Coordinates of C-alpha atoms in Angstrom, one line a residue:
G1 CA -144.0 117.9 19.2
S2 CA -145.6 121.1 17.8
G3 CA -143.2 123.4 19.6
G4 CA -140.0 121.6 18.3
F5 CA -137.9 122.8 15.3
R6 CA -138.7 121.5 11.9
K7 CA -136.1 119.1 10.5
R8 CA -134.3 120.6 7.5
K9 CA -134.6 118.7 4.2
H10 CA -130.7 118.1 3.9
D11 CA -130.7 116.6 7.3
N12 CA -132.5 113.7 5.8
F13 CA -129.4 112.5 3.9
P14 CA -126.8 110.5 5.6
H15 CA -123.6 112.2 6.4
G16 CA -121.7 109.6 4.8
Q17 CA -123.3 110.4 1.4
K18 CA -122.5 114.1 1.7
K19 CA -118.8 113.1 2.3
E20 CA -118.9 110.9 -0.8
E21 CA -120.3 113.7 -3.0
K22 CA -117.6 116.1 -1.9
E23 CA -114.9 113.5 -2.8
N24 CA -116.4 112.8 -6.1
V25 CA -116.1 116.5 -7.2
N26 CA -113.7 116.9 -10.0
P27 CA -111.4 120.0 -9.3
S28 CA -110.5 120.3 -13.0
S29 CA -114.1 120.4 -14.2
P30 CA -115.1 123.5 -16.1
L31 CA -117.5 124.5 -13.4
M32 CA -114.8 124.5 -10.7
T33 CA -112.4 126.2 -13.1
S34 CA -114.9 128.9 -13.5
F35 CA -115.6 129.4 -9.8
K36 CA -111.8 129.4 -9.2
S37 CA -111.4 132.3 -11.7
F38 CA -114.2 134.1 -10.0
Q39 CA -112.5 133.6 -6.6
L40 CA -109.2 135.0 -8.0
E41 CA -111.0 138.0 -9.5
L42 CA -112.7 138.8 -6.3
D43 CA -109.7 138.5 -4.2
T44 CA -107.8 140.7 -6.5
R45 CA -110.5 143.3 -6.4
H46 CA -110.6 143.3 -2.6
D47 CA -106.9 143.5 -2.4
K48 CA -106.9 146.6 -4.6
Y49 CA -109.6 148.2 -2.5
E50 CA -107.7 147.7 0.6
R51 CA -104.7 149.2 -1.0
L52 CA -106.7 152.2 -2.1
V53 CA -108.2 152.6 1.4
K54 CA -104.6 152.8 2.8
L55 CA -103.5 155.4 0.2
S56 CA -106.6 157.4 0.9
R57 CA -105.8 157.5 4.6
D58 CA -102.2 158.6 3.8
I59 CA -103.5 161.3 1.6
T60 CA -106.0 162.5 4.4
I61 CA -103.1 162.6 6.9
E62 CA -100.7 164.5 4.7
S63 CA -103.4 167.0 3.7
K64 CA -104.3 167.7 7.3
R65 CA -100.6 168.4 8.0
T66 CA -100.5 170.9 5.1
I67 CA -103.6 172.6 6.6
F68 CA -102.1 172.9 9.9
L69 CA -99.0 174.4 8.4
L70 CA -101.0 176.9 6.4
H71 CA -102.6 178.1 9.5
R72 CA -99.2 179.4 10.6
F73 CA -99.2 181.8 7.6
T74 CA -100.9 184.6 9.7
S75 CA -98.6 184.5 12.6
A76 CA -95.3 183.6 10.9
P77 CA -93.0 186.5 9.8
N78 CA -91.8 184.6 6.7
G79 CA -95.1 183.9 5.0
E80 CA -93.5 183.0 1.6
E81 CA -91.5 180.1 3.2
I82 CA -94.7 178.7 4.7
L83 CA -96.3 178.7 1.3
D84 CA -93.2 177.1 -0.3
E85 CA -93.2 174.4 2.4
S86 CA -96.8 173.8 1.8
E87 CA -96.2 173.3 -2.0
V88 CA -93.7 170.6 -1.1
K89 CA -96.2 168.9 1.1
L90 CA -98.9 169.1 -1.6
D91 CA -96.6 167.6 -4.2
A92 CA -96.0 164.6 -1.8
V93 CA -99.8 164.3 -1.5
R94 CA -100.0 164.3 -5.4
R95 CA -97.5 161.5 -5.6
K96 CA -99.9 159.5 -3.4
I97 CA -102.7 160.4 -5.7
K98 CA -100.7 159.3 -8.6
Q99 CA -100.4 155.8 -7.0
V100 CA -104.2 155.8 -6.8
A101 CA -104.4 156.7 -10.5
Q102 CA -102.0 153.9 -11.4
E103 CA -104.1 151.5 -9.4
L104 CA -107.3 152.5 -11.2
I105 CA -105.8 151.9 -14.7
G106 CA -108.5 150.0 -16.7
E107 CA -110.8 150.1 -13.7
D108 CA -114.2 151.9 -13.3
M109 CA -113.3 154.6 -10.7
Y110 CA -116.8 154.6 -9.2
Q111 CA -116.6 151.1 -8.1
F112 CA -113.6 152.1 -5.7
H113 CA -115.0 155.7 -5.2
R114 CA -116.0 155.0 -1.5
A115 CA -112.3 153.9 -0.7
I116 CA -110.7 157.1 -2.2
S117 CA -113.4 159.7 -1.6
P118 CA -112.3 160.8 2.0
G119 CA -108.7 161.5 0.8
L120 CA -109.7 163.4 -2.2
Q121 CA -112.0 165.6 -0.1
E122 CA -109.2 166.4 2.3
Y123 CA -106.8 167.1 -0.7
V124 CA -109.5 169.5 -2.2
E125 CA -109.8 171.2 1.2
A126 CA -105.9 171.6 1.5
A127 CA -105.4 172.9 -2.1
S128 CA -108.2 175.3 -2.0
F129 CA -107.0 176.7 1.4
Q130 CA -103.6 177.3 -0.1
Y131 CA -105.1 178.8 -3.3
F132 CA -107.3 181.2 -1.1
I133 CA -104.2 182.4 0.9
K134 CA -102.4 183.1 -2.3
T135 CA -105.2 184.7 -4.4
R136 CA -108.2 185.3 -2.1
S137 CA -110.3 183.4 -4.5
L138 CA -111.9 179.9 -4.8
I139 CA -110.0 177.3 -6.9
S140 CA -112.1 175.6 -9.6
V141 CA -112.5 171.9 -10.1
E142 CA -111.0 172.2 -13.5
E143 CA -107.9 173.7 -12.0
I144 CA -107.6 170.9 -9.3
N145 CA -108.1 168.2 -12.1
K146 CA -105.2 169.9 -13.9
Q147 CA -103.0 169.3 -11.0
L148 CA -103.8 165.6 -11.0
I149 CA -102.4 164.8 -14.5
F150 CA -99.2 162.9 -14.1
T151 CA -96.6 162.0 -16.8
A152 CA -93.5 159.8 -16.6
E153 CA -91.0 158.9 -19.3
D154 CA -90.4 155.3 -20.2
R155 CA -87.2 154.4 -18.6
E156 CA -86.7 151.0 -20.2
E157 CA -84.3 150.6 -23.1
T158 CA -82.2 153.6 -22.2
T159 CA -79.4 152.2 -24.4
N160 CA -81.2 152.8 -27.6
T161 CA -80.2 155.5 -30.1
S162 CA -81.7 159.0 -29.8
S163 CA -83.9 158.4 -32.8
N164 CA -85.6 155.5 -31.0
S165 CA -85.9 157.6 -27.9
Q166 CA -87.8 160.3 -29.8
D167 CA -90.4 157.6 -30.8
K168 CA -91.2 156.9 -27.2
Q169 CA -94.4 158.4 -25.8
P170 CA -94.5 159.3 -22.0
H171 CA -96.9 157.5 -19.9
T172 CA -99.9 159.4 -18.5
W173 CA -102.0 159.0 -15.4
S174 CA -104.9 161.1 -14.4
L175 CA -107.5 161.1 -11.6
K176 CA -110.5 163.4 -11.9
V177 CA -112.1 164.7 -8.7
T178 CA -115.9 164.3 -8.9
P179 CA -118.1 167.3 -8.5
V180 CA -119.4 165.9 -5.1
D181 CA -115.9 165.4 -3.7
Y182 CA -115.2 169.1 -4.7
L183 CA -118.3 170.3 -3.1
L184 CA -117.7 168.5 0.1
G185 CA -114.0 169.7 0.2
V186 CA -115.1 173.2 -0.4
A187 CA -117.7 172.9 2.4
D188 CA -114.9 171.7 4.7
L189 CA -112.8 174.7 3.7
T190 CA -115.3 177.1 5.3
G191 CA -114.3 175.7 8.7
E192 CA -110.7 176.4 8.1
L193 CA -111.5 179.9 6.9
M194 CA -113.4 180.6 10.1
R195 CA -110.3 179.4 12.2
L196 CA -108.2 181.7 9.9
C197 CA -110.5 184.6 10.8
I198 CA -110.1 184.1 14.5
S199 CA -106.3 183.8 14.3
S200 CA -106.0 186.8 12.1
V201 CA -107.8 188.8 14.6
G202 CA -105.5 187.6 17.4
N203 CA -102.6 188.9 15.3
G204 CA -104.0 192.3 14.9
D205 CA -105.3 191.9 11.3
I206 CA -108.6 193.7 11.2
D207 CA -109.2 193.5 7.4
T208 CA -109.0 189.7 6.8
P209 CA -112.3 189.0 8.9
F210 CA -114.4 191.2 6.5
E211 CA -112.8 189.7 3.5
L212 CA -113.4 186.2 4.8
S213 CA -117.2 187.3 5.7
Q214 CA -117.8 188.4 2.1
F215 CA -116.2 185.3 0.6
L216 CA -118.1 182.9 2.8
R217 CA -121.4 184.6 2.0
Q218 CA -120.7 183.9 -1.7
I219 CA -120.0 180.3 -1.0
Y220 CA -123.1 179.9 1.2
D221 CA -125.2 181.5 -1.6
G222 CA -123.9 179.0 -4.0
F223 CA -124.7 176.1 -1.7
T224 CA -128.2 177.4 -1.1
F225 CA -128.9 177.1 -4.9
I226 CA -128.2 173.5 -4.6
G227 CA -130.4 173.0 -1.6
N228 CA -131.9 169.6 -1.1
T229 CA -131.7 168.8 -4.9
G230 CA -128.0 167.8 -4.5
P231 CA -126.3 164.7 -2.8
Y232 CA -127.2 163.9 0.8
E233 CA -123.6 164.6 2.0
V234 CA -123.8 168.2 0.5
S235 CA -127.0 169.1 2.1
K236 CA -125.7 167.8 5.5
K237 CA -122.6 169.9 5.2
L238 CA -124.7 173.0 4.7
Y239 CA -125.6 173.4 8.3
T240 CA -122.0 173.4 9.3
L241 CA -121.2 176.0 6.6
K242 CA -123.9 178.2 7.9
Q243 CA -122.4 178.1 11.5
S244 CA -119.0 178.9 10.2
L245 CA -120.5 182.0 8.5
A246 CA -122.4 183.0 11.6
K247 CA -119.2 182.9 13.7
V248 CA -117.3 184.9 11.2
E249 CA -120.1 187.6 10.9
N250 CA -120.3 187.7 14.7
A251 CA -116.6 188.6 14.7
C252 CA -117.1 191.2 12.2
Y253 CA -119.8 192.7 14.2
T254 CA -117.7 192.8 17.3
L255 CA -115.0 194.5 15.4
K256 CA -117.3 197.0 13.9
V257 CA -119.2 198.0 17.1
R258 CA -116.8 197.3 19.9
G259 CA -113.4 197.1 18.1
S260 CA -112.3 200.3 19.6
E261 CA -113.1 199.3 23.2
I262 CA -111.4 195.9 23.3
P263 CA -107.5 195.8 23.1
K264 CA -106.2 193.9 20.0
H265 CA -104.5 191.2 22.1
M266 CA -107.9 190.4 23.8
L267 CA -110.1 190.2 20.6
A268 CA -109.2 186.5 19.9
D269 CA -110.1 185.5 23.5
V270 CA -113.5 187.3 23.1
F271 CA -114.3 185.5 19.9
S272 CA -113.3 182.2 21.1
S273 CA -115.5 182.6 24.2
K274 CA -118.4 183.7 22.1
T275 CA -117.8 180.7 19.7
E276 CA -118.0 178.3 22.7
L277 CA -121.2 179.8 23.8
I278 CA -122.7 179.4 20.3
D279 CA -121.7 175.8 20.2
Q280 CA -123.2 175.2 23.6
E281 CA -126.5 176.7 22.7
E282 CA -126.6 174.6 19.4
G283 CA -125.6 171.4 21.3
L284 CA -122.5 170.9 19.2

């Protein structure tokens, strides 16, 4: 009838004829050989993509642990030991990034960028957080890329003479952080600096919030120059950056106006309660 389904064209052929056509396919024909090579290439690419996703997840986890460790710097009596331990953790993260660089040898990095981008952003956040604690300044993308150049000597043929060993050239792997990943990592850094501000006040450090406020203003000014002309992810992070700056400025305002009225051990509780109120008003 008119309301029924239209019969598809290939349904007009008998099923027996379809089966005979499949049996008559020559698996060694040039066409089938080409498709098998395409299948092997796609499977290899998908397997590499999954390995990179797992490595990126490991990089993210280890970088977060480094950030959690660095937050103990303000309250720990042995700050140098915390920095040394964080350097060991970052070295372990760089070894994971070295595996990523080895996977991408001979490949276009941008074809696998979505797989490794979250891990690189988290590493930039951890490395820049450690750099700020040490130097009170922002690490550059060039400095980060210098840390991601890896060399390894060729261990084969170790029984050769010293003259032959001098001719060996060390293998070199490198991975460059893209400008977008760097900007997204710096934007996430502002949230960690806001938490550092609150914890510093709780430990009786009154000078750090004012330093952080000035530093965050400079970062915010830099992001406003980009505006909506940059990538979508960067403009989306700008709102969170603005909220972190507002919370730090609110802490500085409270210290300046009511710092003498509130005991130092209660300042962190006051800031935390005000932060919760701000988040509720903004619907966060």
